[in-house]
XYZ file of C-alpha atoms in Angstrom:
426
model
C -252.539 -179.373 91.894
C -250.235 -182.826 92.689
C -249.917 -181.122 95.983
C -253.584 -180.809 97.130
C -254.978 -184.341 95.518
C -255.265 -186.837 98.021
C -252.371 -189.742 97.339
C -255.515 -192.223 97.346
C -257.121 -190.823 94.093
C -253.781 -190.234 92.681
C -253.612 -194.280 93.020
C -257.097 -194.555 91.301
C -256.022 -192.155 88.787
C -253.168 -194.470 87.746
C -254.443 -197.633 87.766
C -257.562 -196.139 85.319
C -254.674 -195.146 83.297
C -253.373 -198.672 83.043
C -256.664 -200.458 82.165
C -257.398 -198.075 79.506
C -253.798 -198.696 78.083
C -254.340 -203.088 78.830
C -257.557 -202.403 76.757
C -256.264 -201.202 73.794
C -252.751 -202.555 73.547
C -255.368 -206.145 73.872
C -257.956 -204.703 70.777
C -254.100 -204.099 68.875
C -252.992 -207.509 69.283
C -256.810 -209.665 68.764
C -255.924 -207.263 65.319
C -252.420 -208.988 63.943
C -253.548 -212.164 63.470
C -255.902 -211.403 61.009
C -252.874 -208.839 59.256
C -250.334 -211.701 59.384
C -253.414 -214.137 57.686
C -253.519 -211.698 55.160
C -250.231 -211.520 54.482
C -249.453 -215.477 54.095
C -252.314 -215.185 51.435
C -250.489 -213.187 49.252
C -247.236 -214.778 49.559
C -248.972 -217.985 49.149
C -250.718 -216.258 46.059
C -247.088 -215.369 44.678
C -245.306 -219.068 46.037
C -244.862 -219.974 41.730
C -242.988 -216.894 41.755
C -240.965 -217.710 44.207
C -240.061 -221.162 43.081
C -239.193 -219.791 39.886
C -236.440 -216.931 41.526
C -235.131 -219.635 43.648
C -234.293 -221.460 40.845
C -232.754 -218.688 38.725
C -230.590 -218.223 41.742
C -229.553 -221.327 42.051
C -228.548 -221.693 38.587
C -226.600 -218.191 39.127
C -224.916 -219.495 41.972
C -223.792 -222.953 40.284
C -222.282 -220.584 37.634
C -220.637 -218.249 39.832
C -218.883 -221.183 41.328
C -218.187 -223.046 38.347
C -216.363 -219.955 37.609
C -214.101 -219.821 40.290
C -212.694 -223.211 39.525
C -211.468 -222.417 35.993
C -208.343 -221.959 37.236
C -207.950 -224.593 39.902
C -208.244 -228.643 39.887
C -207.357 -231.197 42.519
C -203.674 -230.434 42.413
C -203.034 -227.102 40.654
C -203.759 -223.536 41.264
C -203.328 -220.365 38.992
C -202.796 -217.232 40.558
C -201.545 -213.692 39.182
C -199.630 -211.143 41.627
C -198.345 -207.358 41.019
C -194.669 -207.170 42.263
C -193.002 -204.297 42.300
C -189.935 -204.538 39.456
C -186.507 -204.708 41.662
C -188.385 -207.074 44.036
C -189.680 -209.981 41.026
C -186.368 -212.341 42.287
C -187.106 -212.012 45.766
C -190.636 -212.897 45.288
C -190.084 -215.619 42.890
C -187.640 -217.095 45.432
C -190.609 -216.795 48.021
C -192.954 -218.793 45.961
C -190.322 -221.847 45.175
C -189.021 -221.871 48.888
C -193.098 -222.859 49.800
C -193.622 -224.812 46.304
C -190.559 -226.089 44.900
C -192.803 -227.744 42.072
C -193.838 -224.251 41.051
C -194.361 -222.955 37.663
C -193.306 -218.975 37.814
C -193.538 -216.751 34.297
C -192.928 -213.745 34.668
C -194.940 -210.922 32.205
C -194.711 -207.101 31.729
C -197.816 -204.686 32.078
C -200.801 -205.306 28.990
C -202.932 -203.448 27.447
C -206.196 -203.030 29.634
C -204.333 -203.724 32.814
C -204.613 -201.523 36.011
C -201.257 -202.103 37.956
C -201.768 -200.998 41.644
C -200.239 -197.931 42.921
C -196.918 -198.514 45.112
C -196.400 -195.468 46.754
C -192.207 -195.207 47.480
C -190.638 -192.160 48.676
C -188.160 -191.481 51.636
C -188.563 -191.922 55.084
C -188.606 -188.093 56.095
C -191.442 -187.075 53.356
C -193.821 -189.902 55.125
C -196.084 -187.762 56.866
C -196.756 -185.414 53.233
C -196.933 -188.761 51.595
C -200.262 -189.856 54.024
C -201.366 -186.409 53.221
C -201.652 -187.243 49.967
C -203.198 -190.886 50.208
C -206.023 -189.111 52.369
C -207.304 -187.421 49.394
C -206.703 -190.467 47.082
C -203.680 -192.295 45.770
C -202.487 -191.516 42.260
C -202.927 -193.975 39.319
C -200.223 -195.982 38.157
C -198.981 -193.966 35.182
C -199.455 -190.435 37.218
C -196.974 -188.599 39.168
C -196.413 -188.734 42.799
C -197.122 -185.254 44.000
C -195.123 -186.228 47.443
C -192.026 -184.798 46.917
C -193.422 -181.632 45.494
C -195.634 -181.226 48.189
C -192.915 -181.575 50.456
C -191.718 -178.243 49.239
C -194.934 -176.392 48.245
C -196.642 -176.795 51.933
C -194.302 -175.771 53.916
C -193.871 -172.233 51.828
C -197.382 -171.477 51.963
C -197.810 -172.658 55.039
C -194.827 -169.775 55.620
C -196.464 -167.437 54.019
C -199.420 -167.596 56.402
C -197.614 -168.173 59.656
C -194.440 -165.750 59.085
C -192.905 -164.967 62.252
C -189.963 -165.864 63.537
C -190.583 -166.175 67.388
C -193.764 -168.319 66.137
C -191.662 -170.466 63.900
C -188.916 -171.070 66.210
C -191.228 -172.583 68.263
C -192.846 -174.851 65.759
C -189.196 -175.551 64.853
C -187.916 -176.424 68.494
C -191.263 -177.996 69.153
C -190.798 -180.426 66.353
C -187.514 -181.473 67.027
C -188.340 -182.456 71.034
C -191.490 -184.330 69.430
C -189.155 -187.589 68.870
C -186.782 -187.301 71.918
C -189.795 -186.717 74.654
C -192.314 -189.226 72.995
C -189.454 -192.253 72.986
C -188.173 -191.539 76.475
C -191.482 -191.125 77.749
C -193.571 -193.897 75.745
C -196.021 -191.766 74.550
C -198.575 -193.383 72.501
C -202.392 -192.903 72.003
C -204.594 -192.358 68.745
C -204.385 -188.863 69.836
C -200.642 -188.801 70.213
C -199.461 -190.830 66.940
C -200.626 -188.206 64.327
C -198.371 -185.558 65.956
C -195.262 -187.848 66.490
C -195.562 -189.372 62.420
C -195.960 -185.001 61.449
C -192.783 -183.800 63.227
C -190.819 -183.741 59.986
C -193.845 -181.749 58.546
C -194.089 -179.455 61.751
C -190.187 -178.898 61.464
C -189.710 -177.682 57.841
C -192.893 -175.990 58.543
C -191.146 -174.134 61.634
C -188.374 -173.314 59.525
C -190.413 -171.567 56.607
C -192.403 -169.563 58.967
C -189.177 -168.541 60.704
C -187.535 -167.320 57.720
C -190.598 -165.311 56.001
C -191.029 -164.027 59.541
C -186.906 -162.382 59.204
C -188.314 -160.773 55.554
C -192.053 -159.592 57.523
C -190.116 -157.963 60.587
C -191.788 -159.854 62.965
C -190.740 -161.973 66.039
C -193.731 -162.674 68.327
C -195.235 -160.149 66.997
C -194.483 -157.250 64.726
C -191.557 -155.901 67.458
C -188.936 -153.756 64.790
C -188.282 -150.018 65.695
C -190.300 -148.741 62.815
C -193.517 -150.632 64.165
C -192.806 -150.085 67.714
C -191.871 -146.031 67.434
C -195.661 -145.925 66.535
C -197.782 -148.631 68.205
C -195.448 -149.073 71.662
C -194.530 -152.710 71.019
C -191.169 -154.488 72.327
C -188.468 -154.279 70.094
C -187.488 -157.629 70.279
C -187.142 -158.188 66.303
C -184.509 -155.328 66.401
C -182.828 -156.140 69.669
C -182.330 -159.884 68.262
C -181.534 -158.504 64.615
C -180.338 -155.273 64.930
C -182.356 -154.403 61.829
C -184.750 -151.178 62.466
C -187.175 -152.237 59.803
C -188.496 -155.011 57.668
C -186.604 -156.527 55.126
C -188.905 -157.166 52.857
C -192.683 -155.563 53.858
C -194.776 -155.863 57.374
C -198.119 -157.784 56.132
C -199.876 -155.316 58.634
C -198.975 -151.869 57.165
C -198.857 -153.122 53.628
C -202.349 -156.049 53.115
C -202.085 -155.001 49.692
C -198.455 -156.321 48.971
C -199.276 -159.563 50.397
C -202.681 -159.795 48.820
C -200.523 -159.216 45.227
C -198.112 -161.855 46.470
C -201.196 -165.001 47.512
C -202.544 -164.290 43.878
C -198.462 -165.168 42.190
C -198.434 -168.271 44.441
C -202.223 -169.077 43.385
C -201.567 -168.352 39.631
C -197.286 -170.341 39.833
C -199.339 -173.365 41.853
C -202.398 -173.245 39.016
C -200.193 -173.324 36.020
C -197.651 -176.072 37.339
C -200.708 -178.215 38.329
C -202.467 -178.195 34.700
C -198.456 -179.055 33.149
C -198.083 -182.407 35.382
C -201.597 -183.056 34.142
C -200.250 -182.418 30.743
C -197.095 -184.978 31.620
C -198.918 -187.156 32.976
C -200.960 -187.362 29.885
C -197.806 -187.310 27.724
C -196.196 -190.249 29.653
C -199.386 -192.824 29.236
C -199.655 -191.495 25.807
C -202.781 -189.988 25.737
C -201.749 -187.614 23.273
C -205.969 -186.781 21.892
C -206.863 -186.306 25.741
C -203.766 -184.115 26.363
C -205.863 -181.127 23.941
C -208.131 -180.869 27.207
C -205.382 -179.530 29.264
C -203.568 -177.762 27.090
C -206.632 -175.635 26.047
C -207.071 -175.160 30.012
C -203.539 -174.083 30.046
C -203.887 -172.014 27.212
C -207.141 -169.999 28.944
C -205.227 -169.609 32.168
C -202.273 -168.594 31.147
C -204.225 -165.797 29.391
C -206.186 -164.941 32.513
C -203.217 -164.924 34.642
C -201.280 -162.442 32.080
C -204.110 -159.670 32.488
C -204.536 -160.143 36.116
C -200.176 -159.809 36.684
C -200.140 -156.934 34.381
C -203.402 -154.402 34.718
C -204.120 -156.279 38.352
C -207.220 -154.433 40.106
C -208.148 -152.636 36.922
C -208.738 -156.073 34.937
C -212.401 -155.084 35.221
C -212.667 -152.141 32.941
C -209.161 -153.382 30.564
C -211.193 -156.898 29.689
C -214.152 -154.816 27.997
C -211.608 -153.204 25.586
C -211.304 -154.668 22.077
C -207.511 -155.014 22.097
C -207.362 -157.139 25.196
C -210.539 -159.224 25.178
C -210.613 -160.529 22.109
C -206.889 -162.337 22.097
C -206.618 -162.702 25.805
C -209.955 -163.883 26.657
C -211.968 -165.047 23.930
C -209.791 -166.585 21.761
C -208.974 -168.439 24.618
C -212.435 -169.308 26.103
C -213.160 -170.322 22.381
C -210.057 -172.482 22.526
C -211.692 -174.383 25.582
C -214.570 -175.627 23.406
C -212.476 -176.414 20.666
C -209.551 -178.347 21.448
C -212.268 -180.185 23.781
C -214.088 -181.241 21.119
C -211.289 -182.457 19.342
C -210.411 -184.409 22.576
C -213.345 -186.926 22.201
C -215.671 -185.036 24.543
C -219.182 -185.151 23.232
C -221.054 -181.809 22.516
C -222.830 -181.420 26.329
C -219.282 -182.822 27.699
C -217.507 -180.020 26.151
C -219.761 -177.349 26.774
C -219.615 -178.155 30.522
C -216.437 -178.939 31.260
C -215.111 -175.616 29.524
C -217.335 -173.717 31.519
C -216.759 -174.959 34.700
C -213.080 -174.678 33.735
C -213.111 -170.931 32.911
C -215.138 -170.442 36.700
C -212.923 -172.768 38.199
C -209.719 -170.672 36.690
C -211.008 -167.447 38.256
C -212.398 -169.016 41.740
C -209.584 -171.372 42.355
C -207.292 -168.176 42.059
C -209.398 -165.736 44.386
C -208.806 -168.643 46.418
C -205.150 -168.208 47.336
C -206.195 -164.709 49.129
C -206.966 -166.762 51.848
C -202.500 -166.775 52.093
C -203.831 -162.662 52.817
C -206.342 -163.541 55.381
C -204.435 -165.916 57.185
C -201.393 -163.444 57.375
C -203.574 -160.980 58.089
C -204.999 -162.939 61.169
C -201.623 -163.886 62.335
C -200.076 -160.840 62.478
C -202.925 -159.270 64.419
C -202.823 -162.115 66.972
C -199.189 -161.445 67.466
C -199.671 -158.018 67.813
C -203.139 -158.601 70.402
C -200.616 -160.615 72.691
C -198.059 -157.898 73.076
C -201.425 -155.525 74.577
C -200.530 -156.647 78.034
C -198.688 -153.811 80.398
C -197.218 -153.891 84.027
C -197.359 -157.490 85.401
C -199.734 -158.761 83.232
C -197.632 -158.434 80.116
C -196.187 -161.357 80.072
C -199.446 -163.685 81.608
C -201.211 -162.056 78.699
C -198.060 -162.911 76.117
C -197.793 -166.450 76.931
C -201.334 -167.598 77.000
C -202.699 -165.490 73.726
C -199.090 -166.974 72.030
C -199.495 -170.524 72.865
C -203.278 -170.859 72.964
C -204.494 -168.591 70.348
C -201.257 -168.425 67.734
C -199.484 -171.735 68.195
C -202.427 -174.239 69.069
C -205.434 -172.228 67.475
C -204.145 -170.318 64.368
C -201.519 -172.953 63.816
C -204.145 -175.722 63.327
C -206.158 -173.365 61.295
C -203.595 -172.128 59.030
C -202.565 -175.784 58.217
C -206.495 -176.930 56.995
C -205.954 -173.915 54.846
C -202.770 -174.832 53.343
C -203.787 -178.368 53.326
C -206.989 -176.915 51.128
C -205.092 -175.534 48.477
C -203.553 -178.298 47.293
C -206.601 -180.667 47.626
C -209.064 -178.692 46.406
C -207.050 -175.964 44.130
C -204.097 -178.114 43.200
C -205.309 -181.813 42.999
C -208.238 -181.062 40.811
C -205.379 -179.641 38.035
């Protein structure tokens, strides 16, 4: 239609278009005078109002200032500072060295006080220690998790990630991060995070490594007894001279490793709910520490029936002799020792139901340890497909791309999940 008008009347056309959009953006402005009279009236109608919040602020202010110079006068300041213990001489020496006149005193922790968290721990657990200021830092009177997670993350991360080609590489890899970035100044926001993790990548390289010896697998599930069936290398018995897994191959036996994520889950459960029981102990809560023991108490229950009759908890949980002492004597115990802990009636009620959900979901959440073996394995196995030239084009990229970079990254947001989610909430 553009085509066959006439440029002229496609002129006329426009400029019609711009006096009808003159004319009313004019009849919208002749209109906000009278809106802006209107609305001058009624803040002139409200103007004692006003006068009256000004002044009530300014009265608030003169306080609020007042109050600031209770401690201070023309020549003398108070101030109060949190120094950590084995560092009070070196601090007071700070303060005399810019005041001599100084008055120091020096006090220990009071009742109501909340002393600041000083997170100290050795140079090579940095990296886990971030990991655990991400999600929050603890309180003063709680454990630092640090040095536990130092060890804990690295075995599940194992777990998930067993192979020993795979964790050789990790292994290597993070011990040419430090070398490579220093000689060749490598920096950047997207560089940093990988050079301050090498210690984490290392120990995570060396877990994998080893639980990859006990799975049979290196790059890829490559002992005689898997390769006399599937046609794989046998690269895991050429290297080993072992014909078949120490331990179990998480491919021909799901079930084994499935049995094995839910004795981590329950071992990682049950030592979380204790430190929250020490922790209580050592700021001597001792009513609040009922709340976690009753927790501990329920699990410890739940975990017995699910280690001993395993898939058949179902139908064993409806019989008399096992449901009523190892689940609702238990459950009943929740709401009890609650109560006794100072929780109101609706408090206790919901916390000792979420608790019991939280005790079975938080488990079936370590078979994710399963799936992420699972996945791994099957990767491994998907980049040994190749044959003729391809094989090794096909190796390298499905090993570096898809199992190092891809899987790697997503088997440590798992890992890092279970403790944030399943561990830190204990």
């Amino acid at each position: 239609l553009l085509e066959n008008v006439p440029a002229k009347y496609l002129a006329m056309l426009e400029r019609a278009l711009r006096l009808v959009h003159l004319e009313h953006r004019v009849k919208v402005l002749a209109e906000e005078p009278v809106k802006i009279r209107k609305m001058f009236e009624e803040v002139a109608a409200k103007a004692s109002n006003i006068y009256a919040y000004q002044e009530l602020v300014d009265i608030e202010l003169k306080l609020e200032n007042l109050k600031k110079r209770f401690l201070q006068t023309g020549k003398t300041a108070v101030f109060e500072a949190w120094v950590p213990k084995g560092k009070v001489g070196e601090a007071i020496e700070a303060i005399k060295r810019s005041c001599p006149e100084a008055v120091v005193n020096t006090g220990k922790e009071e009742r109501g006080d909340k002393p600041p968290t000083l997170m100290v721990g050795p140079r090579f657990a940095w990296c886990f220690q971030k990991l655990v200021s991400a999600f929050g830092f603890p309180n003063y009177h709680e454990l630092d998790p640090t040095l536990i997670m130092l060890i804990s993350f690295p075995i599940i991360f194992g777990f998930m990630f067993g192979d020993m080609g795979h964790g050789l590489v990790l292994l290597v890899g993070g011990l040419l991060i430090k070398p490579l970035f220093d000689r060749f100044k490598i920096r950047g926001e997207m560089w940093d995070p990988l050079y301050q993790g090498r210690n984490l990548i290392i120990l995570c390289g060396i877990t994998s490594t080893v639980i990859g010896f006990f799975y049979g697998e290196f790059f890829g599930p490559t002992n005689l007894a898997y390769a006399a069936h599937h046609g794989t290398p046998t690269w895991y018995t050429d290297l080993t001279g072992i014909k078949e897994p120490p331990w179990f191959s998480p491919l021909e036996n799901p079930v084994k490793l499935l049995k094995i994520s839910i004795i981590i889950g329950i071992a990682h459960i049950i030592f979380g709910i204790v430190l929250d029981v020490v922790n209580k102990a050592v700021a001597r809560e001792w009513r609040e520490i009922l709340a976690p023991v009753s927790w501990l108490w329920f699990y410890v229950s739940l975990a017995y029936l699910i280690l001993t009759y395993g898939l058949r908890i179902g139908q064993i949980l409806f019989e008399t002799e096992t449901l009523i002492p190892f689940f609702v004597v238990p459950f009943a115990g929740l709401f009890v020792l609650h109560k006794l802990a100072g929780k109101s009636g609706m408090e206790t009620f919901a916390e000792g139901v979420e608790k019991a959900i939280a005790s079975i979901s938080n488990t079936a959440s370590y078979g994710r340890i399963l799936a992420l073996g699972m996945a791994h394995a099957i990767f491994s196995d998907l980049a040994l497909m190749g044959s003729g030239a391809m094989f090794w084009a096909v190796f390298i990229i499905i090993t570096l791309f898809l199992v190092i970079a891809l899987e790697g990254i997503l088997t440590f947001a798992h890992t890092l999940r279970l403790h944030w989610v399943e561990w830190f909430s204990k």
